[in-house]
């Protein structure tokens, strides 16, 4: 977004905040407490850009630092260098002052990264001034169709890999398995150590590890507000742009991914009078008959309250519960089983099934079950930091299996 013209950003903010036709009233409702974040890469903006976005209302910056080592940044294909990182943070301080509210992203598991260099990275991150209020730490994903996938595919797909780390990313075990012309990927054991070390080190520096990849400095007010909404029970959000997915009243609405399809779809919204939207097999949105009230809201936000399609309802219910299980077990608070038991769409049978799937974590001492008060029947479950988080995919998958067998 920091590459977008300022005029484009102004139009977006105006549409969200000023336009009487906008369905988005979040900024007005939240007032001064509203968090407005923009993602920016070091070296892609200057101080004039920062002054302009501050005037627009942006009050939080997510800075894609990734590393404090030029060689590692080059290995990752990043165009910025360490000097750009420090210059960017200095400009943020000049414009936003001592109350600068920014987050940084760091990546572990990258080619050429050693344990020593990772500890230096974390040390440098905590020495930044002004201090970042938030950090997001991710492990490199090697995906097919990318340069890394071509260079390191054999290391990622080796049948003999240990698979000891499962925090939502692909994994490697054979150090140096890639071609000699490219730096070696860290081993699975080293990546597991990087994750555990980061958790312990940052917590010792007063950063709260509140989600599997997220750290907030000090008190809870520095947690990412928009991310917490995605992880919340019954969270709802609007999303705009290519391939974006909104969640309204428990129903997800996906927008077209291709620009040409998106333009055609957006232009067609003005021509729809009596329709609702559904997703077809290609994830594009097409109108269908059935909307009784004409154009009260944009069709992509609309859900028919009289829809009694039991198959659709069941699919939505199952998907929503899986989302809650996955996102909540990635947080430090974990999953409230009483919420599941008391929910009108689920019940005690679902809570007991989830607990049965979570027994794997309890047996392996990777998770805990706790009661916040004596009135709770089932209590809550959460994964331990950091070993439980390391094996989160295994535990969550086990819960999913139990739920799927229950449905069948």
XYZ file of C-alpha atoms in Angstrom:
408
model
C 0.000 0.000 0.000
C 2.879 2.427 0.511
C 3.436 2.220 -3.248
C -0.108 3.446 -3.928
C -0.542 7.085 -4.951
C -1.652 9.337 -2.113
C -4.714 10.267 -4.147
C -5.812 6.608 -4.125
C -5.387 6.331 -0.367
C -7.366 9.543 0.120
C -10.219 8.186 -1.990
C -10.312 4.979 0.055
C -10.304 6.796 3.397
C -12.958 9.213 2.137
C -15.166 6.312 1.045
C -14.811 4.651 4.452
C -15.158 7.734 6.610
C -16.884 10.561 4.771
C -19.181 9.032 2.200
C -22.846 8.850 3.189
C -23.276 5.881 0.854
C -20.661 3.723 2.562
C -21.817 0.755 4.674
C -18.620 1.074 6.683
C -19.333 3.083 9.824
C -16.565 1.482 11.865
C -14.333 4.534 11.953
C -17.146 6.824 13.105
C -18.316 4.321 15.719
C -14.855 3.806 17.173
C -13.822 7.453 17.195
C -10.345 8.085 18.572
C -9.970 4.426 19.537
C -10.169 3.331 15.913
C -7.008 1.621 14.698
C -6.175 2.430 11.071
C -3.197 0.413 9.876
C -1.231 0.642 6.655
C 1.383 -1.899 5.586
C 4.621 -0.363 4.362
C 7.989 -1.654 3.224
C 11.182 0.190 4.172
C 12.519 2.291 1.326
C 9.128 2.743 -0.372
C 8.110 6.036 1.259
C 9.500 9.364 2.405
C 8.679 11.777 5.209
C 6.182 13.696 3.065
C 4.246 10.483 2.476
C 4.147 9.830 6.225
C 2.868 13.330 6.964
C 0.113 12.923 4.406
C -1.108 9.547 5.662
C -1.069 10.840 9.250
C -3.295 13.708 8.153
C -5.631 11.192 6.487
C -6.068 9.349 9.776
C -3.628 6.441 9.617
C -2.326 5.846 13.142
C -0.573 2.482 12.943
C 2.135 1.245 10.569
C 3.034 -2.367 9.842
C 6.645 -2.263 8.643
C 7.992 -5.201 6.631
C 11.475 -5.297 8.164
C 12.019 -9.097 7.747
C 15.700 -8.996 8.788
C 18.550 -6.754 9.959
C 21.078 -8.445 7.680
C 21.616 -7.314 4.082
C 22.735 -10.754 2.921
C 19.586 -12.386 4.306
C 17.397 -9.697 2.769
C 19.056 -10.403 -0.559
C 18.493 -14.144 -0.103
C 14.787 -13.429 0.442
C 14.598 -11.323 -2.696
C 13.830 -8.134 -0.769
C 14.745 -4.832 -2.401
C 15.276 -2.832 0.797
C 18.393 -2.944 2.940
C 19.083 -2.471 6.649
C 19.839 1.229 6.235
C 16.341 1.658 4.807
C 14.880 0.051 7.937
C 16.590 2.492 10.298
C 15.818 5.457 8.061
C 12.135 4.454 7.915
C 11.848 4.127 11.695
C 13.566 7.487 12.178
C 11.055 9.121 9.819
C 8.146 7.463 11.635
C 9.444 8.975 14.869
C 9.882 12.407 13.264
C 6.251 12.422 12.086
C 4.409 10.545 14.856
C 6.660 11.425 17.790
C 7.232 9.395 20.933
C 3.765 7.870 20.598
C 4.697 6.216 17.302
C 2.590 3.104 16.913
C 4.208 0.634 14.577
C 4.658 -3.099 14.177
C 7.489 -4.976 12.490
C 7.522 -8.288 10.633
C 10.471 -10.670 11.002
C 11.022 -13.969 9.170
C 12.847 -17.032 10.469
C 13.797 -20.186 8.588
C 15.216 -18.241 5.647
C 18.182 -19.427 3.524
C 21.483 -18.675 5.230
C 19.960 -17.863 8.633
C 21.883 -19.342 11.562
C 20.869 -19.649 15.200
C 23.397 -16.977 16.140
C 22.107 -14.591 13.506
C 18.509 -15.148 14.645
C 19.384 -14.239 18.232
C 21.073 -11.096 16.916
C 17.937 -10.281 14.924
C 15.718 -10.457 18.005
C 18.199 -8.479 20.079
C 18.295 -5.737 17.467
C 14.488 -5.673 17.215
C 14.128 -5.006 20.945
C 16.765 -2.241 20.809
C 14.881 -0.188 18.211
C 13.807 3.283 19.314
C 11.064 4.199 19.291
C 10.224 0.677 20.390
C 7.885 -1.308 18.116
C 4.624 -1.861 19.977
C 4.035 -5.085 18.091
C 6.008 -7.802 16.320
C 4.849 -10.516 13.946
C 7.262 -13.414 13.514
C 6.775 -15.808 10.620
C 8.591 -18.906 9.440
C 9.473 -18.976 5.744
C 7.003 -20.868 3.592
C 8.453 -22.579 0.532
C 5.617 -22.815 -1.959
C 5.339 -24.401 -5.368
C 5.503 -22.016 -8.295
C 7.938 -19.667 -6.552
C 11.698 -19.288 -6.884
C 12.159 -20.861 -3.444
C 9.928 -23.739 -4.494
C 12.200 -24.376 -7.457
C 15.413 -24.090 -5.461
C 14.367 -25.919 -2.292
C 11.533 -28.184 -3.370
C 13.511 -31.373 -2.722
C 14.286 -30.289 0.820
C 10.642 -29.484 1.543
C 9.179 -32.640 0.039
C 11.677 -35.200 1.278
C 9.805 -38.308 2.457
C 12.213 -38.796 5.360
C 11.579 -35.429 6.970
C 10.929 -35.528 10.700
C 7.937 -33.218 10.629
C 8.629 -32.165 14.205
C 7.497 -28.589 13.660
C 3.963 -27.799 12.610
C 2.966 -24.199 13.156
C 1.167 -23.615 9.890
C 4.133 -23.686 7.522
C 5.953 -26.173 5.361
C 9.005 -27.756 6.875
C 12.436 -28.986 5.920
C 14.852 -31.390 7.621
C 17.859 -31.879 5.379
C 20.204 -29.005 5.915
C 21.887 -28.091 2.673
C 19.496 -30.187 0.608
C 19.171 -27.445 -1.989
C 21.610 -26.865 -4.816
C 25.006 -25.597 -3.706
C 24.500 -22.315 -5.574
C 21.887 -21.261 -3.026
C 22.292 -20.800 0.751
C 21.076 -23.750 2.784
C 17.743 -23.715 4.552
C 17.916 -24.196 8.325
C 16.991 -27.660 9.531
C 13.647 -28.439 11.147
C 15.354 -28.686 14.521
C 16.953 -25.257 14.085
C 13.629 -23.731 13.029
C 11.947 -25.211 16.079
C 14.671 -23.720 18.261
C 14.279 -20.320 16.566
C 10.578 -20.343 17.333
C 10.994 -21.382 20.974
C 13.887 -19.011 21.559
C 11.960 -16.071 20.096
C 9.008 -16.759 22.379
C 11.140 -16.923 25.509
C 13.356 -13.990 24.604
C 10.567 -11.609 23.629
C 8.493 -12.508 26.683
C 11.534 -11.693 28.827
C 11.557 -8.276 27.125
C 7.926 -7.612 28.133
C 6.336 -8.692 24.850
C 3.136 -10.671 25.301
C 2.959 -13.758 23.060
C -0.779 -13.503 22.522
C -1.057 -15.457 19.268
C 1.085 -18.084 17.594
C 2.958 -15.501 15.472
C 2.107 -12.262 17.293
C 3.730 -10.319 20.128
C 2.446 -7.127 21.770
C 4.564 -4.914 24.009
C 3.347 -4.381 27.544
C -0.384 -4.159 27.964
C -3.113 -5.586 25.764
C -3.826 -2.267 24.033
C -0.909 -2.953 21.695
C -2.452 -6.130 20.317
C -3.490 -5.866 16.671
C -7.164 -4.894 16.747
C -8.037 -6.089 13.270
C -6.389 -9.474 13.790
C -8.177 -9.932 17.096
C -11.456 -9.418 15.276
C -10.639 -12.313 12.928
C -9.838 -14.528 15.924
C -12.846 -13.462 18.005
C -15.934 -15.575 18.661
C -18.579 -14.526 16.122
C -16.182 -11.952 14.637
C -17.479 -10.008 11.636
C -15.660 -7.919 9.064
C -15.992 -6.235 5.709
C -13.317 -6.859 3.085
C -12.775 -5.093 -0.228
C -10.391 -5.740 -3.096
C -9.347 -8.650 -5.269
C -10.041 -12.033 -3.684
C -11.050 -10.491 -0.369
C -13.459 -12.351 1.888
C -15.977 -10.706 4.207
C -17.649 -12.415 7.136
C -21.127 -11.052 7.809
C -23.480 -12.759 10.267
C -21.520 -15.981 9.995
C -21.584 -16.062 6.175
C -18.448 -15.528 4.102
C -18.618 -13.565 0.854
C -15.659 -13.852 -1.522
C -14.913 -11.289 -4.217
C -13.432 -12.165 -7.638
C -9.657 -12.667 -7.720
C -8.887 -11.542 -11.285
C -8.930 -7.811 -11.980
C -11.019 -8.141 -15.159
C -13.622 -10.237 -13.318
C -13.630 -7.803 -10.425
C -14.266 -4.782 -12.635
C -17.121 -6.548 -14.441
C -18.642 -7.652 -11.141
C -18.341 -4.198 -9.527
C -19.928 -2.492 -12.522
C -22.765 -5.002 -12.421
C -23.635 -4.164 -8.821
C -25.313 -0.981 -9.968
C -27.589 -2.914 -12.294
C -28.856 -5.482 -9.757
C -32.293 -4.737 -8.353
C -33.656 -7.990 -6.923
C -30.848 -10.402 -6.249
C -28.593 -11.921 -3.698
C -25.075 -13.169 -4.192
C -23.673 -16.638 -3.936
C -20.277 -18.152 -4.593
C -19.903 -20.449 -7.573
C -17.205 -23.087 -8.021
C -14.697 -20.516 -9.276
C -15.167 -18.313 -6.185
C -16.567 -15.483 -8.305
C -19.798 -13.894 -7.159
C -22.896 -14.194 -9.309
C -26.441 -12.882 -8.710
C -29.371 -15.190 -8.038
C -33.029 -14.422 -7.561
C -34.550 -14.048 -4.138
C -33.831 -10.626 -2.661
C -37.145 -9.201 -1.467
C -36.016 -5.695 -0.575
C -34.355 -3.797 -3.399
C -30.844 -2.479 -2.867
C -31.077 -1.760 0.855
C -27.451 -2.811 1.066
C -24.877 -3.776 -1.551
C -25.777 -7.346 -2.553
C -22.485 -8.785 -1.338
C -23.423 -7.832 2.228
C -26.875 -9.329 2.115
C -28.093 -12.575 3.691
C -31.634 -13.829 3.238
C -33.120 -14.298 6.734
C -35.759 -16.622 5.254
C -33.235 -18.992 3.669
C -34.053 -22.479 4.955
C -31.600 -24.477 2.859
C -30.558 -27.013 5.473
C -27.507 -28.258 3.550
C -26.113 -24.746 3.206
C -26.869 -24.008 6.835
C -25.067 -27.144 7.984
C -22.018 -26.405 5.816
C -21.852 -22.850 7.141
C -22.222 -24.063 10.709
C -19.461 -26.644 10.330
C -17.078 -24.239 8.601
C -17.691 -21.548 11.203
C -16.917 -23.920 14.067
C -13.728 -25.158 12.387
C -12.633 -21.550 11.949
C -13.256 -20.836 15.630
C -11.351 -23.934 16.751
C -8.379 -23.163 14.518
C -8.092 -19.467 15.298
C -8.762 -19.722 19.032
C -6.262 -22.542 19.599
C -3.637 -20.302 17.989
C -4.160 -17.695 20.732
C -2.814 -17.601 24.273
C -6.337 -17.648 25.751
C -7.351 -20.706 23.753
C -10.897 -21.960 23.183
C -13.791 -21.532 25.609
C -15.643 -24.849 25.531
C -18.600 -23.388 27.405
C -19.063 -20.954 24.522
C -19.351 -23.959 22.220
C -21.666 -25.842 24.591
C -23.991 -22.860 25.053
C -24.027 -21.792 21.411
C -27.441 -22.388 19.766
C -25.797 -23.806 16.624
C -23.633 -26.331 18.466
C -24.098 -27.662 21.998
C -22.589 -29.973 24.590
C -21.929 -32.763 22.081
C -19.645 -30.470 20.064
C -17.822 -29.300 23.189
C -17.215 -32.875 24.292
C -16.043 -33.884 20.799
C -13.559 -31.000 20.689
C -12.262 -31.969 24.118
C -11.841 -35.555 22.960
C -9.736 -34.386 20.028
C -7.711 -32.144 22.340
C -6.855 -35.113 24.573
C -3.808 -35.641 22.336
C -2.388 -32.318 23.520
C -3.175 -33.150 27.143
C -1.572 -36.580 26.894
C 1.597 -35.142 25.340
C 1.727 -32.224 27.796
C 1.330 -29.787 24.910
C -1.866 -28.214 26.185
C -3.870 -27.442 29.307
C -7.505 -27.379 30.325
C -8.500 -24.743 32.853
C -11.564 -23.184 34.504
C -11.739 -19.423 34.967
C -14.464 -19.792 37.596
C -16.480 -22.472 39.366
C -19.555 -21.865 37.203
C -17.899 -23.147 34.026
C -18.911 -26.675 33.071
C -16.256 -27.468 30.478
C -13.753 -24.676 30.981
C -11.239 -23.669 28.326
C -8.417 -25.386 26.483
C -5.220 -23.835 25.199
C -1.883 -24.885 23.764
C 1.273 -24.344 25.754
C 3.817 -21.751 24.729
C 5.991 -22.685 22.946
C 5.891 -26.473 22.511
C 2.146 -26.636 22.088
C 2.236 -23.904 19.454
C 4.994 -25.774 17.613
C 2.683 -28.749 17.153
C -0.512 -26.741 16.733
C -1.345 -28.135 13.308
C -1.179 -31.696 14.627
C -3.455 -30.937 17.566
C -5.936 -28.877 15.570
C -6.063 -31.555 12.864
C -6.850 -34.156 15.508
C -9.774 -32.031 16.720
C -10.975 -31.648 13.122
C -10.917 -35.428 12.652
C -13.086 -35.922 15.740
C -15.565 -33.305 14.535
C -15.745 -34.811 11.037
C -16.424 -38.275 12.490
C -19.137 -36.790 14.663
C -20.829 -35.232 11.620
C -20.584 -38.437 9.590
